Tab-separated table of C-alpha atoms in Angstrom:
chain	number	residue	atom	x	y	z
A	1	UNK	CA	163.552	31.215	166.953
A	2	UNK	CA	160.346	31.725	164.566
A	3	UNK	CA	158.813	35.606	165.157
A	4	UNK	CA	155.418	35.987	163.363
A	5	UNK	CA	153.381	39.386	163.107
A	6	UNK	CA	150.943	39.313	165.996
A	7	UNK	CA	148.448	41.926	166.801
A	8	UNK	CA	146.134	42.096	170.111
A	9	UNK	CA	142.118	44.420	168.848
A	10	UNK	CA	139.742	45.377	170.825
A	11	UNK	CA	137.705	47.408	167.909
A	12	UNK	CA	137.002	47.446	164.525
A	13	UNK	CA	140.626	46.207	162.502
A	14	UNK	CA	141.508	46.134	159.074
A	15	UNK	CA	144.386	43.624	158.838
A	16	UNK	CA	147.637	45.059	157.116
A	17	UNK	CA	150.668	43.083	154.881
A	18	UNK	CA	152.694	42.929	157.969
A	19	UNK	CA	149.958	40.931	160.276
A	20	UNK	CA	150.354	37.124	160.024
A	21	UNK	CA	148.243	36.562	163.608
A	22	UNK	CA	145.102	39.150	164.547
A	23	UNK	CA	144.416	37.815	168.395
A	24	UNK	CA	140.539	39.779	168.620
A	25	UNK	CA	138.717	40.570	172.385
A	26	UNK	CA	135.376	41.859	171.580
A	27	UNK	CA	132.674	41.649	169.401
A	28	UNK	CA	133.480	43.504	166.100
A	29	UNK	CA	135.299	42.859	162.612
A	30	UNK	CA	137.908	41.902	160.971
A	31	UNK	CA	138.217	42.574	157.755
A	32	UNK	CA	140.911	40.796	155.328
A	33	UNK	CA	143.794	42.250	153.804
A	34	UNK	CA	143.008	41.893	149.710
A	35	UNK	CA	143.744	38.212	148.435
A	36	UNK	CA	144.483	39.658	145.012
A	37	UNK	CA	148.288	38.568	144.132
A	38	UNK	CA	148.900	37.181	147.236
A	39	UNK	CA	148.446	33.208	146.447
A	40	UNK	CA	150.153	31.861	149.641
A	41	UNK	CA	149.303	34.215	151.625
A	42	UNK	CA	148.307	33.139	155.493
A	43	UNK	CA	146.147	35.503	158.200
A	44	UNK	CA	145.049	33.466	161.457
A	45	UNK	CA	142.745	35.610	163.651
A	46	UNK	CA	142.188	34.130	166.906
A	47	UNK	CA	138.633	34.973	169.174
A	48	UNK	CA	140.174	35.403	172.746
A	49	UNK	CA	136.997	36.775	173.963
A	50	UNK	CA	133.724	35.815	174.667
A	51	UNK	CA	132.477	38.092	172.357
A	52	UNK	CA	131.633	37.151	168.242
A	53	UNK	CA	134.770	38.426	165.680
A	54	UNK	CA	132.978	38.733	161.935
A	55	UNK	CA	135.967	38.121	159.995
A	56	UNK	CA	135.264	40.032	156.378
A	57	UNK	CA	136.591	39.912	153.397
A	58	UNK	CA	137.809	42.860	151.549
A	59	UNK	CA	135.109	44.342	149.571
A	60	UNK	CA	133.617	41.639	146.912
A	61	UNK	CA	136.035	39.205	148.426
A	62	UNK	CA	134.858	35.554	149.862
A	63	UNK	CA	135.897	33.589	152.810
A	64	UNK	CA	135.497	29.718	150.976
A	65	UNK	CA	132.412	31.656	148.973
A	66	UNK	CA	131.008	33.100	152.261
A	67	UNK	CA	130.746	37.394	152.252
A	68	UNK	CA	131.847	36.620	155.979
A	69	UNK	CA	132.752	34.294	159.054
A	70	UNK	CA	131.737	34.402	162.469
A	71	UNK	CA	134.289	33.063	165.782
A	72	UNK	CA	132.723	32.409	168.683
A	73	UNK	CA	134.339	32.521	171.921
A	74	UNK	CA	138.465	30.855	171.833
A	75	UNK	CA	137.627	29.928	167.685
A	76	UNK	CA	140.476	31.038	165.789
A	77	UNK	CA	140.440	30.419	161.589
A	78	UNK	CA	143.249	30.138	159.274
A	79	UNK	CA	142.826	31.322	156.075
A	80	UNK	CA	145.222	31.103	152.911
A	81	UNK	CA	144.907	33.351	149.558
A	82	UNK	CA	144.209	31.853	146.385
A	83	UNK	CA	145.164	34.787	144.476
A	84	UNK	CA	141.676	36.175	144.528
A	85	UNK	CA	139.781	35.508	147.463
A	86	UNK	CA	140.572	33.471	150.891
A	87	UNK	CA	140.155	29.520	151.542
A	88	UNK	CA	139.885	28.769	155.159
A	89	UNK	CA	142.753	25.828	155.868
A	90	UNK	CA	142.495	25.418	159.602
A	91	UNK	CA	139.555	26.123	162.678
């Protein structure tokens, strides 16, 4: 059986090494782990709400060149490190 990190916000969340999945009810942000030296790296963060999740990057970091992304209600994103900022791979 396959375990991955999941975590269930309802505020403001700053994603950690150990989250893989950040499942978001609300409207508030996300913000990104740092991309930097973590090519490979993979954060899905899933809108369960009807709310809108702003998905950030950390600090100067971009989201495929954007500061930010927005889900709307039951969007989720998957994003992947490049070893500097984050590429999104899946909606």
């Amino acid at each position: 059986t396959l375990t991955i990190p999941c975590v269930a916000k309802t505020s403001a969340y700053t994603v950690t090494d150990r989250d893989c999945v950040v499942v978001a009810n609300g409207t508030f942000t996300v913000t990104l782990v740092t991309a930097v030296n973590r090519i490979g790296r993979i954060v899905i963060v899933k809108n369960s709400g009807v709310g809108n999740i702003t998905v950030d990057g950390n600090a100067a970091e971009t989201i495929d060149g954007a500061a930010n992304h927005v889900l709307v209600a039951a969007e989720f994103i998957m994003l992947v490190s490049d070893g500097s900022n984050w590429q999104i791979v899946g909606h």
